[in-house]
Short mmCIF file of C-alpha atoms in Angstrom, two decimals:
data_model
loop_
_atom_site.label_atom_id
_atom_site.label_comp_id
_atom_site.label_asym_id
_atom_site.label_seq_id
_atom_site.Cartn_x
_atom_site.Cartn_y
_atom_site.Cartn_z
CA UNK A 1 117.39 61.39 117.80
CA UNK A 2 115.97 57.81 117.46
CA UNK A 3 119.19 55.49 117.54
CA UNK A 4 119.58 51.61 117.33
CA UNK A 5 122.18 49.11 117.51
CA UNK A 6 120.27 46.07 116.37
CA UNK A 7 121.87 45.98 112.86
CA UNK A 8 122.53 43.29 110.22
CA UNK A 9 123.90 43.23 106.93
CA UNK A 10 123.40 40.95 103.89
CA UNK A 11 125.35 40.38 100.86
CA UNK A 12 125.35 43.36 98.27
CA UNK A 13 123.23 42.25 95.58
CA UNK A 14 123.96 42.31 91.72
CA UNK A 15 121.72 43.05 89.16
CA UNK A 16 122.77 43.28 85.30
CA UNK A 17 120.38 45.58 83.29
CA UNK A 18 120.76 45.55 79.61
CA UNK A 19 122.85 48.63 80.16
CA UNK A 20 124.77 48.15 83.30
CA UNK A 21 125.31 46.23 86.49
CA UNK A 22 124.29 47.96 89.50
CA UNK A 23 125.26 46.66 93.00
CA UNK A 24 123.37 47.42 95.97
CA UNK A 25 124.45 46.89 99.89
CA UNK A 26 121.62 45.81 101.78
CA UNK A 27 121.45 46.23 105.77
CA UNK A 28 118.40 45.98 108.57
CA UNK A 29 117.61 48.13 111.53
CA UNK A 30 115.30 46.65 113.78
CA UNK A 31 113.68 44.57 111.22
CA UNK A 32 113.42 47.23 108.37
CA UNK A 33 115.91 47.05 105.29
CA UNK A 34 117.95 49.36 104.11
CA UNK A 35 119.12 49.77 100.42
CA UNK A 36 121.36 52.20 98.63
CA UNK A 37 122.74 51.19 94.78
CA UNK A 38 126.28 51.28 93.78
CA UNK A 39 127.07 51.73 90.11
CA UNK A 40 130.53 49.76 90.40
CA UNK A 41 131.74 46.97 92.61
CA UNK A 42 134.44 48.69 94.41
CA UNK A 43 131.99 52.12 95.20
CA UNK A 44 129.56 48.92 97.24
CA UNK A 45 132.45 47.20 98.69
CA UNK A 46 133.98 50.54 100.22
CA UNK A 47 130.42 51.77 101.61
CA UNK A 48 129.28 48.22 102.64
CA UNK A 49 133.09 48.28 104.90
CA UNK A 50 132.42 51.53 106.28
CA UNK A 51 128.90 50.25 107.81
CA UNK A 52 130.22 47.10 109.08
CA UNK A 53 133.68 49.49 110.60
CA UNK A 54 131.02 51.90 112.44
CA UNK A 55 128.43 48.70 113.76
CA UNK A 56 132.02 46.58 115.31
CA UNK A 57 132.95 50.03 117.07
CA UNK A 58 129.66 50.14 118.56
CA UNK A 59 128.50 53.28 116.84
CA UNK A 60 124.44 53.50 116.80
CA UNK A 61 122.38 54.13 113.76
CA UNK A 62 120.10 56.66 113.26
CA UNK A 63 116.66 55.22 112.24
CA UNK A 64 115.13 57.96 110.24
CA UNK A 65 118.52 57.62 107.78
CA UNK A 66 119.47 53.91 108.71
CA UNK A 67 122.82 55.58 108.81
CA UNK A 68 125.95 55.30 111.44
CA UNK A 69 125.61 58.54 113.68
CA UNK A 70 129.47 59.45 112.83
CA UNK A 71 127.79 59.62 109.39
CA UNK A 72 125.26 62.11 109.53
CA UNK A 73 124.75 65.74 108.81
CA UNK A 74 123.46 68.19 110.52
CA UNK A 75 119.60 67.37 109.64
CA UNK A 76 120.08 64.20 111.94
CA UNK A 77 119.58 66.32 114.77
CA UNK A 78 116.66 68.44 114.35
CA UNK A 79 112.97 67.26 113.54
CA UNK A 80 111.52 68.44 110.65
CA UNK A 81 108.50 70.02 113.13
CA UNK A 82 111.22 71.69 115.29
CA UNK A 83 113.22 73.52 111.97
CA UNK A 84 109.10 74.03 110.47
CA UNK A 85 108.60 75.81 113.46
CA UNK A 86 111.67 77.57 113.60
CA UNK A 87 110.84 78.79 109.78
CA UNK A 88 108.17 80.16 110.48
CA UNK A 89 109.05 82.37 113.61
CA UNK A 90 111.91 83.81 111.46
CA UNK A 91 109.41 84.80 108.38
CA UNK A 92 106.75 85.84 110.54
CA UNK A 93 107.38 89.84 110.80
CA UNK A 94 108.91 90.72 107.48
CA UNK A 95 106.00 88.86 105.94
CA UNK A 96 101.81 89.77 105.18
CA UNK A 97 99.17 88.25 107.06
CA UNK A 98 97.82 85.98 104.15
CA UNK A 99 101.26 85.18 103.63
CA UNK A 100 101.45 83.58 107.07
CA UNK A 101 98.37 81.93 106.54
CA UNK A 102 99.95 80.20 103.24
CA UNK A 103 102.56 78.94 104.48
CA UNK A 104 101.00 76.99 107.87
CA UNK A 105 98.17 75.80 105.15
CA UNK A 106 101.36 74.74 102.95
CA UNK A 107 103.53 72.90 105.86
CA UNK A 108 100.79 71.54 107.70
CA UNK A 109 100.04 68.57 105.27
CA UNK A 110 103.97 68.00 104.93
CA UNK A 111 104.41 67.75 108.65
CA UNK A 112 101.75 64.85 108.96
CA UNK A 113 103.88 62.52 106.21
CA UNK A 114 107.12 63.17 107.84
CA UNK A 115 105.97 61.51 110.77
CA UNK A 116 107.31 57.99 111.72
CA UNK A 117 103.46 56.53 112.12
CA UNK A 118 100.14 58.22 111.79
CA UNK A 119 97.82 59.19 114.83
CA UNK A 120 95.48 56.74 115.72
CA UNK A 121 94.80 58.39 119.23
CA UNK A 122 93.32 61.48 117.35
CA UNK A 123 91.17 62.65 114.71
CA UNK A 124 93.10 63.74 111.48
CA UNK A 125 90.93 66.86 111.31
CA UNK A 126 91.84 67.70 114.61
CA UNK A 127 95.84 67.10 114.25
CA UNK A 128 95.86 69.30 110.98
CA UNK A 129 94.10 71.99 113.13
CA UNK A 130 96.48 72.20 115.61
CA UNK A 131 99.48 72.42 113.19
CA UNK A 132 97.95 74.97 111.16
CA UNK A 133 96.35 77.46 113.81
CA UNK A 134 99.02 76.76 116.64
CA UNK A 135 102.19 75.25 115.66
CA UNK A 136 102.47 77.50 112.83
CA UNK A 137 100.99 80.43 114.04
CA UNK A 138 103.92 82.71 116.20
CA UNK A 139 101.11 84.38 117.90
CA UNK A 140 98.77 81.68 119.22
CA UNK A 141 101.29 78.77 119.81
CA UNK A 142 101.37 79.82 123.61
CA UNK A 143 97.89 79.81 123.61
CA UNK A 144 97.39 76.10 122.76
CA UNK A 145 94.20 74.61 124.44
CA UNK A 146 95.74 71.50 127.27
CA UNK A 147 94.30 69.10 124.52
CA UNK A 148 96.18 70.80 121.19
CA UNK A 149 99.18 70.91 122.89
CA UNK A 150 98.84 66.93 123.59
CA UNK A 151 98.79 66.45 119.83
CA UNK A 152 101.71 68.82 119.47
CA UNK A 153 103.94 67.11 121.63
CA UNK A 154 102.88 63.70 119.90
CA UNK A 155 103.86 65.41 116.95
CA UNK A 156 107.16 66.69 117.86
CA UNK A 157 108.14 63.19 119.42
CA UNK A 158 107.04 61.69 116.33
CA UNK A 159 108.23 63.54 113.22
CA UNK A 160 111.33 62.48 111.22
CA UNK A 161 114.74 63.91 110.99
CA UNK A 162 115.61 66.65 108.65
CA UNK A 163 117.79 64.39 106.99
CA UNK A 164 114.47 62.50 105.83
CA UNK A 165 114.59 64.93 102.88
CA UNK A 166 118.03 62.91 101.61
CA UNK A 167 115.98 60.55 101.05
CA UNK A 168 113.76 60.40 97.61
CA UNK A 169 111.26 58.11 98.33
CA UNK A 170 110.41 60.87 101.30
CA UNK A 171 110.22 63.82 99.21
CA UNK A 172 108.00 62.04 96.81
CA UNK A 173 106.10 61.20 99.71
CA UNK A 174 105.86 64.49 100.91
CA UNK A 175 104.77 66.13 97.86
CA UNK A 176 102.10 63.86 97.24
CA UNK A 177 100.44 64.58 100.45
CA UNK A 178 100.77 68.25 99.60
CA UNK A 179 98.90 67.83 96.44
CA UNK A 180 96.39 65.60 98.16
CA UNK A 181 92.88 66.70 99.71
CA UNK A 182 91.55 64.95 102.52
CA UNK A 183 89.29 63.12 99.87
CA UNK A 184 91.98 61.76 98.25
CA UNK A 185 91.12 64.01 95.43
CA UNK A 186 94.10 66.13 93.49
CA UNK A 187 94.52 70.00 94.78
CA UNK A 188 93.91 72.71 91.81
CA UNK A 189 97.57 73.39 89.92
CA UNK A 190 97.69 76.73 91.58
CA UNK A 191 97.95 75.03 95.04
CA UNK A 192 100.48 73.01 93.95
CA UNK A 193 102.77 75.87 92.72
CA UNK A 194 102.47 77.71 96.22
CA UNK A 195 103.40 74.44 97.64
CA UNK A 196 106.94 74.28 95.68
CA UNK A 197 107.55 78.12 96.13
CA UNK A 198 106.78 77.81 100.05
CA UNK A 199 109.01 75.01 100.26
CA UNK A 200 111.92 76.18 98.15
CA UNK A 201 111.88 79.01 100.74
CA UNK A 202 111.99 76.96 103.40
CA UNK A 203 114.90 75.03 101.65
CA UNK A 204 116.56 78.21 100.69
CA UNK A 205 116.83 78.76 104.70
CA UNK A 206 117.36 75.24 105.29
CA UNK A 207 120.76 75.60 103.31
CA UNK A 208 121.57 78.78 104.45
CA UNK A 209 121.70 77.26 107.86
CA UNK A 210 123.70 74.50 106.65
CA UNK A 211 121.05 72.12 107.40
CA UNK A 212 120.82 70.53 104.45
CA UNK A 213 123.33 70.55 101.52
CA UNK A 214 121.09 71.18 98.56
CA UNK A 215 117.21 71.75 97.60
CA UNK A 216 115.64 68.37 97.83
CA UNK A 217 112.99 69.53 95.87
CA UNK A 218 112.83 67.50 92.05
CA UNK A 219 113.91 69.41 89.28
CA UNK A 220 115.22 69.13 85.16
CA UNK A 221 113.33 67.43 82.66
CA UNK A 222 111.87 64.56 84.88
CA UNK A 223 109.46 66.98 86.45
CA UNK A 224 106.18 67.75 85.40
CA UNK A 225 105.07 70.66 85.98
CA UNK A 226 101.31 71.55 87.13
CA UNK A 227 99.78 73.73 84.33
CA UNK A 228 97.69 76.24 85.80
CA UNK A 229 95.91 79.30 83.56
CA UNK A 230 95.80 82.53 84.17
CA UNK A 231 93.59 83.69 81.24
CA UNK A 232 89.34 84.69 82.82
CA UNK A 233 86.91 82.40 81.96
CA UNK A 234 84.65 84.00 79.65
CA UNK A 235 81.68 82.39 80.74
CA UNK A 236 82.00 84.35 84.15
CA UNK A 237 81.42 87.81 82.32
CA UNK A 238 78.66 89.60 83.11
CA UNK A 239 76.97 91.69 80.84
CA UNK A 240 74.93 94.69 81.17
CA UNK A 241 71.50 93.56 81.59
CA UNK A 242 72.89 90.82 84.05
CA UNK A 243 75.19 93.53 85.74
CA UNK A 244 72.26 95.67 85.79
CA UNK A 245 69.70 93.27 87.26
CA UNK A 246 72.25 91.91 89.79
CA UNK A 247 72.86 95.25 91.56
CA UNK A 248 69.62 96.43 91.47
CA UNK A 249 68.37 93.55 93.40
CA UNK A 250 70.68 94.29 95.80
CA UNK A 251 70.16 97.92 95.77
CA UNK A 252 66.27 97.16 96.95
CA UNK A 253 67.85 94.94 99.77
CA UNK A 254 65.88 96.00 102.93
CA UNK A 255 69.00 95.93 105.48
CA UNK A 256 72.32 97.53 103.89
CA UNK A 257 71.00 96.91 100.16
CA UNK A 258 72.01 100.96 99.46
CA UNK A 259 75.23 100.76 100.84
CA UNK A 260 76.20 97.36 99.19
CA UNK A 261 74.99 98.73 95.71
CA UNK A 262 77.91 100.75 96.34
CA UNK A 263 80.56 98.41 96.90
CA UNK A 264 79.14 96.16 93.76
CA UNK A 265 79.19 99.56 91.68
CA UNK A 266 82.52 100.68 92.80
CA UNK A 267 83.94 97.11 91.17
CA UNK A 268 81.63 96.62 88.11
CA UNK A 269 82.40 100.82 86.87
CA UNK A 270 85.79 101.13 88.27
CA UNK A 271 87.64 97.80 88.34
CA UNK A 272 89.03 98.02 91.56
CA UNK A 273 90.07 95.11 93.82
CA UNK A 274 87.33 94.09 96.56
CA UNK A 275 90.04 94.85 99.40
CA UNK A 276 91.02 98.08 97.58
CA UNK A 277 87.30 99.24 97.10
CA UNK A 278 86.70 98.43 101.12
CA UNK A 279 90.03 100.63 102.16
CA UNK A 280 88.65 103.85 100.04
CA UNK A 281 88.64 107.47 101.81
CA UNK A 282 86.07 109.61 101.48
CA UNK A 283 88.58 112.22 100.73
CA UNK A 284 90.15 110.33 97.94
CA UNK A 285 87.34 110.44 96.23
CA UNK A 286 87.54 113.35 93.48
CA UNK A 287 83.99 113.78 92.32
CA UNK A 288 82.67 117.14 90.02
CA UNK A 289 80.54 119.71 91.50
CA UNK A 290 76.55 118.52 91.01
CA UNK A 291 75.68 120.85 88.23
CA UNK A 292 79.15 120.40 86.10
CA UNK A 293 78.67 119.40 82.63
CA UNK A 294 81.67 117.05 82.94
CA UNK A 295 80.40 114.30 85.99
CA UNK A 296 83.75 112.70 85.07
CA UNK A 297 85.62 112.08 88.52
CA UNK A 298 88.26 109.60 89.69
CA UNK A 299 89.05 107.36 92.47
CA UNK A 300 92.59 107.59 94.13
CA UNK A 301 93.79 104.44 95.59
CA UNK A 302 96.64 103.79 97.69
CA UNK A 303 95.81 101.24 100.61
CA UNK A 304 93.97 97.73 100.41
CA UNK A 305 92.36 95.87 103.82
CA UNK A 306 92.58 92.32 102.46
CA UNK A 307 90.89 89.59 104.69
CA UNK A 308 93.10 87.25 106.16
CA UNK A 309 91.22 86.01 109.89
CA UNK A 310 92.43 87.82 112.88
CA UNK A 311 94.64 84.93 114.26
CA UNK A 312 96.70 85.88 111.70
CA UNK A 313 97.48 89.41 112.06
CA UNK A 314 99.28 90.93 114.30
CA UNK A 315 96.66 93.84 115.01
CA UNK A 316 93.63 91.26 115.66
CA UNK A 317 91.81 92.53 113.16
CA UNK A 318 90.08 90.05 110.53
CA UNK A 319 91.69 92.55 107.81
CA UNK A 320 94.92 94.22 107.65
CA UNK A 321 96.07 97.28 106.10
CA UNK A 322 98.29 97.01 103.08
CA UNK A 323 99.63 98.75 99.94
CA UNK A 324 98.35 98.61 96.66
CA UNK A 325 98.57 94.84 95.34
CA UNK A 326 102.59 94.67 93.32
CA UNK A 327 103.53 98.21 94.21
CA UNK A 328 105.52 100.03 96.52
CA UNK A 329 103.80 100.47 99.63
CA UNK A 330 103.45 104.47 99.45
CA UNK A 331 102.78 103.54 95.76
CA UNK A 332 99.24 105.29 94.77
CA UNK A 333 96.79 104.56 91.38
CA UNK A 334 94.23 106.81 89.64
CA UNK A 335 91.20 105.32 88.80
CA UNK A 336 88.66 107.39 86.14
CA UNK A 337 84.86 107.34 87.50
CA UNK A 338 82.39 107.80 85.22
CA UNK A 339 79.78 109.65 85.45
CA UNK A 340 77.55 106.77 86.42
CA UNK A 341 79.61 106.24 89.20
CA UNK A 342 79.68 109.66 90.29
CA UNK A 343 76.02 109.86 90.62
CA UNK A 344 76.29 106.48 92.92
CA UNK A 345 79.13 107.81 94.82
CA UNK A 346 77.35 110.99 95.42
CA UNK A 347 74.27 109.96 96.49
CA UNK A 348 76.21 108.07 98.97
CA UNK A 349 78.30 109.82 100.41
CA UNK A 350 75.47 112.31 101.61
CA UNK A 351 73.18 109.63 102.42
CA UNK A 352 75.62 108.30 105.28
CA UNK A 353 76.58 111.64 106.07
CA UNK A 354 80.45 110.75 105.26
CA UNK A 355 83.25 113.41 105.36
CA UNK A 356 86.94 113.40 104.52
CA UNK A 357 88.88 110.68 106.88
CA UNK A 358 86.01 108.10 106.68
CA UNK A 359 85.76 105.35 104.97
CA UNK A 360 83.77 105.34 101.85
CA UNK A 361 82.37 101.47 102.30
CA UNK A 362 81.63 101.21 106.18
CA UNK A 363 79.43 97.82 107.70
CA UNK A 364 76.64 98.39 109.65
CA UNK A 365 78.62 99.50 113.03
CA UNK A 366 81.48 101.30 111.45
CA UNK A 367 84.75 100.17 110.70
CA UNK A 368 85.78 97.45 107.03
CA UNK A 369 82.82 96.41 104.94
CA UNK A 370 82.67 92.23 106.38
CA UNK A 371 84.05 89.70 103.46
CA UNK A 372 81.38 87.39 104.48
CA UNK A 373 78.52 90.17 104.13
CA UNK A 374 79.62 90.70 100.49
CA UNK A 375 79.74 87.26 100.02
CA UNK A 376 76.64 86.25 101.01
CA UNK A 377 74.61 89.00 99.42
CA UNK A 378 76.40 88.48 96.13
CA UNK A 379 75.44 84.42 96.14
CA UNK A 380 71.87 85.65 97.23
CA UNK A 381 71.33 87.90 94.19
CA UNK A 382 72.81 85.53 91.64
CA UNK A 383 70.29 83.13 92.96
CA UNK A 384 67.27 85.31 92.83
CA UNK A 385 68.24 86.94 89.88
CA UNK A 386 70.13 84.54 87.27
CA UNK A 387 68.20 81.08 85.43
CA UNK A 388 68.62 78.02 86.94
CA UNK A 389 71.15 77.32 84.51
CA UNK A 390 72.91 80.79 84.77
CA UNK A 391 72.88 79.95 88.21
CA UNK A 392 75.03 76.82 87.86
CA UNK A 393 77.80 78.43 85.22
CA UNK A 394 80.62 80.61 85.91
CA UNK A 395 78.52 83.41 85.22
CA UNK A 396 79.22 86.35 87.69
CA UNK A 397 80.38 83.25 90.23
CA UNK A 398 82.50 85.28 92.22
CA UNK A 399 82.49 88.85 93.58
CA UNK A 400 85.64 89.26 91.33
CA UNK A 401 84.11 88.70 88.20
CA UNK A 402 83.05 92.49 88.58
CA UNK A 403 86.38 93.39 87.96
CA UNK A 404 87.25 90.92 85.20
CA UNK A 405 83.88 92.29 83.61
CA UNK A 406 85.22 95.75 84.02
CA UNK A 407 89.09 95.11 82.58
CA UNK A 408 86.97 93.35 79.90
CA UNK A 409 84.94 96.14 79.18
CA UNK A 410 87.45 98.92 78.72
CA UNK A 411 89.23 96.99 76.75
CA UNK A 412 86.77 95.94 74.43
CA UNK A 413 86.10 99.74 74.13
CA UNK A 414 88.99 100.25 72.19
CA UNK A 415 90.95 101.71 75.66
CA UNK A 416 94.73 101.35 74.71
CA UNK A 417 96.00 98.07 76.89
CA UNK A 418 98.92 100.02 78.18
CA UNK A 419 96.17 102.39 80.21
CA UNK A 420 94.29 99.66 81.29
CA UNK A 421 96.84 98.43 82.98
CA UNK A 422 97.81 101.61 84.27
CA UNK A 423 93.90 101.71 85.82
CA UNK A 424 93.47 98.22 86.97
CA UNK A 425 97.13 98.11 88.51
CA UNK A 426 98.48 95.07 86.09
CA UNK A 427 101.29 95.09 84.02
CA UNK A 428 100.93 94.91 80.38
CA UNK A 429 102.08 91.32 80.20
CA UNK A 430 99.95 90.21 82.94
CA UNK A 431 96.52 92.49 81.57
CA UNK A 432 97.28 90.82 78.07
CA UNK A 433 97.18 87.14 79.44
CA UNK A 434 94.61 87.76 81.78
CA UNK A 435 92.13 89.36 79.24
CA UNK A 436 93.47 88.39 75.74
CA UNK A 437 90.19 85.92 75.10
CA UNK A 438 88.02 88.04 76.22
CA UNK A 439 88.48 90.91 73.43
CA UNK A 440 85.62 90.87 70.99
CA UNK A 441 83.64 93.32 69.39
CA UNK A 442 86.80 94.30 66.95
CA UNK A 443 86.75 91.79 64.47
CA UNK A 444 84.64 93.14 61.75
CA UNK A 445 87.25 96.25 61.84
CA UNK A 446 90.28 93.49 61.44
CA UNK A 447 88.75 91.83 58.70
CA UNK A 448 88.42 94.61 56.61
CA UNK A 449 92.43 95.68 57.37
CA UNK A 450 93.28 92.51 56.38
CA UNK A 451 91.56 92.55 53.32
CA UNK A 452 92.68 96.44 52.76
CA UNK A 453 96.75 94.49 52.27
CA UNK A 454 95.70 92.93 49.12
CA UNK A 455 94.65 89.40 47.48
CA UNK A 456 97.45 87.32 45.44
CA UNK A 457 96.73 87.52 42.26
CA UNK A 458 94.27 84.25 40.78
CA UNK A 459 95.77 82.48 38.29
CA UNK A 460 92.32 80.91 36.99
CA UNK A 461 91.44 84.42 36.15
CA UNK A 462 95.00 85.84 34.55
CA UNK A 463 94.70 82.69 32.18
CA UNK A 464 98.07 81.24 33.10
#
């Protein structure tokens, strides 16, 4: 803890508002003043004694609270990197891979404005690095490169009490850099939302180790909130032409077209997930015999592989295996395919010569389907295929958009919302929200049932 005893104190100053007086004691640690506002005389007086009582016993002061030591809590002795740290090792098993990911993204732009001065001896870029994929990584923090673990110890040495989170002006300060990019340019709502929940778990622990008294986080009427939206952008719907031409470019790809065709197919027909499509068995795929009449099948899902980088998981692997998105994790969804589907599914399943036990969507060498593969064929066929100015809209933007296109679709065929959900594994609330603007196609039908409950009678033609 960074003590002093070079204090002074000046005379509590008065000011009188048009509402009330307020009387502040003023004091300096080694050149920087301290204030703290009293709302009566007497409340000034007795804190201004107490200061000057601690200073003539030779008690130090702590300068991260500009506080007498006898004074403190127990967030005077512990860094806010050291308790960060400690957070995070005691979330790091019960918790997903992307999770862990979250929160070093989350407490890596905190750490930086808690600290007493900023690094001038090294590059921002490279001081955010080393918080986010060492510091706050359990697994790698060992494994710190001689020059990361420089800036981590400059850190360490450098970062503020946990008792700077008494203070308001620090919070504000805090929260502020979380909301900040590195352009200076505001983070999208969403970000800032993960931000608060991250940290109100963090406090949640904070208080639970008696660290801190209560959430320092701002709260009540004098917030504002960051509106975010939940509802799809309509403009990013495909439809089927687009949908059509899309895939089909891809399906003529010369290296792994066939077998991405798939993948695309698998989201646009069924709706599913891109991490639930990639963690589909072969056997849990229920397709018809070839010459049924009915080539209606269905998909069973019950695992996802979502990509989170393999520094954060604790197998190595760039993906890691997880239950269904909001369910339990032995929890399992039906998905209908239709008969479109089935032909696709068919056709590739004997192509690859794939059996029970494998996965359905395999890369070139085995194992998950690569994120970045998808990726990169997707923003290749919107390019090739799509206008100019299709090409710079929403439109089909994002692999996901499949699936929105999909929810969108069913829906819009008159498929009850409450089985939609059940299908795209959504609650009702949550499918209604997400997809309420994009419902068309029923409105003629409305009109008419509004018409069907009757006019008021006109008085023009009654003669009254």
């Amino acid at each position: 803890m960074d003590t002093t005893y070079d204090v002074k104190f000046w005379k509590t100053s008065v000011y009188e508002g048009k509402k009330k007086t307020t009387y502040t004691v003023r004091w300096e640690l080694e050149g920087k003043e301290w204030r703290k506002p009293f709302g009566t005389v007497a409340l000034a007086e007795s804190f201004r004694s107490g200061l000057v009582s601690a200073a003539r016993k030779g008690e130090a002061f702590s300068l991260s609270t500009g506080l007498p030591v006898s004074h403190l809590s127990r967030a005077a002795g512990v860094t806010w990197y050291d308790f960060a740290i400690q957070f995070v090792d005691q979330l790091w098993e019960r918790t997903s891979g992307n999770n862990r990911k979250i929160v070093a993204k989350v407490l890596t732009p905190v750490t930086i404005a808690l600290l007493r001065c900023q690094p001038t001896a090294f590059k921002g870029v490279d001081v955010r690095r080393a918080l986010r994929e060492y510091a706050f990584n359990t697994l790698r923090r060992d494994q710190a490169t001689p020059e990361v673990a420089v800036i981590l110890r400059w850190v360490q040495r450098n970062s503020l009490a946990m008792a700077a989170w008494e203070d308001e002006n620090i919070v504000e300060t805090a929260l502020r850099a979380a909301g900040t990019k590195l352009d200076g340019t505001p983070v999208a709502a969403s970000s800032v939302r993960r931000t608060k929940r991250v940290l109100n778990v963090l406090f949640e622990y904070a208080i639970k180790k008696k660290m801190l008294k209560e959430n320092p986080l701002p709260k009540g009427k004098g917030t504002t909130a960051a509106k975010t939206s939940s509802a799809v952008d309509k403009r990013s719907l495909l439809n089927k032409e687009q949908a059509s031409k899309l895939l089909g470019w891809i399906y003529a790809r010369p290296r792994g077209g066939q077998r991405l065709h798939t993948f695309f197919a698998t989201m646009y027909y069924a709706g599913a997930r891109p991490e639930e499509v990639v963690a589909i068995d072969v056997g849990d795929v229920r397709l018809p015999d070839a010459d049924s009449d009915d080539q209606w099948g269905e998909l069973l899902l019950h695992t996802a592989h979502p990509e989170v980088g393999k520094q954060w998981t604790n197998t190595g692997e760039v993906r890691e295996e997880r239950g269904l998105k909001g369910r339990a994790a032995d929890d399992t969804r039906t998905v209908p395919c239709r008969p479109g589907l089935t032909r696709i599914l068919r056709a590739h399943i004997e192509k690859e010569g794939l059996k029970p036990g494998d996965l359905l969507m395999q890369g070139e060498k085995g194992g998950d389907l690569a994120g970045s593969v998808i990726r990169r064929a997707w923003r290749r066929a919107r390019k090739e295929v799509l206008t100019p100015y299709e090409f710079g809209t929403p439109l089909g933007r994002r692999v996901y958009d499949l699936r929105h296109t999909c929810l969108t679709n069913w829906l819009n065929a008159g498929v009850p919302a409450a089985t939609v959900a059940e299908w795209a594994g959504n609650s009702v609330p949550v499918l209604l929200a997400t997809y309420a603007r994009c419902i068309d196609g029923q409105l003629d039908d409305l009109k008419h049932r509004i018409e069907e409950a009757g006019e008021l009678t006109d008085p023009a033609a009654s003669g009254a």
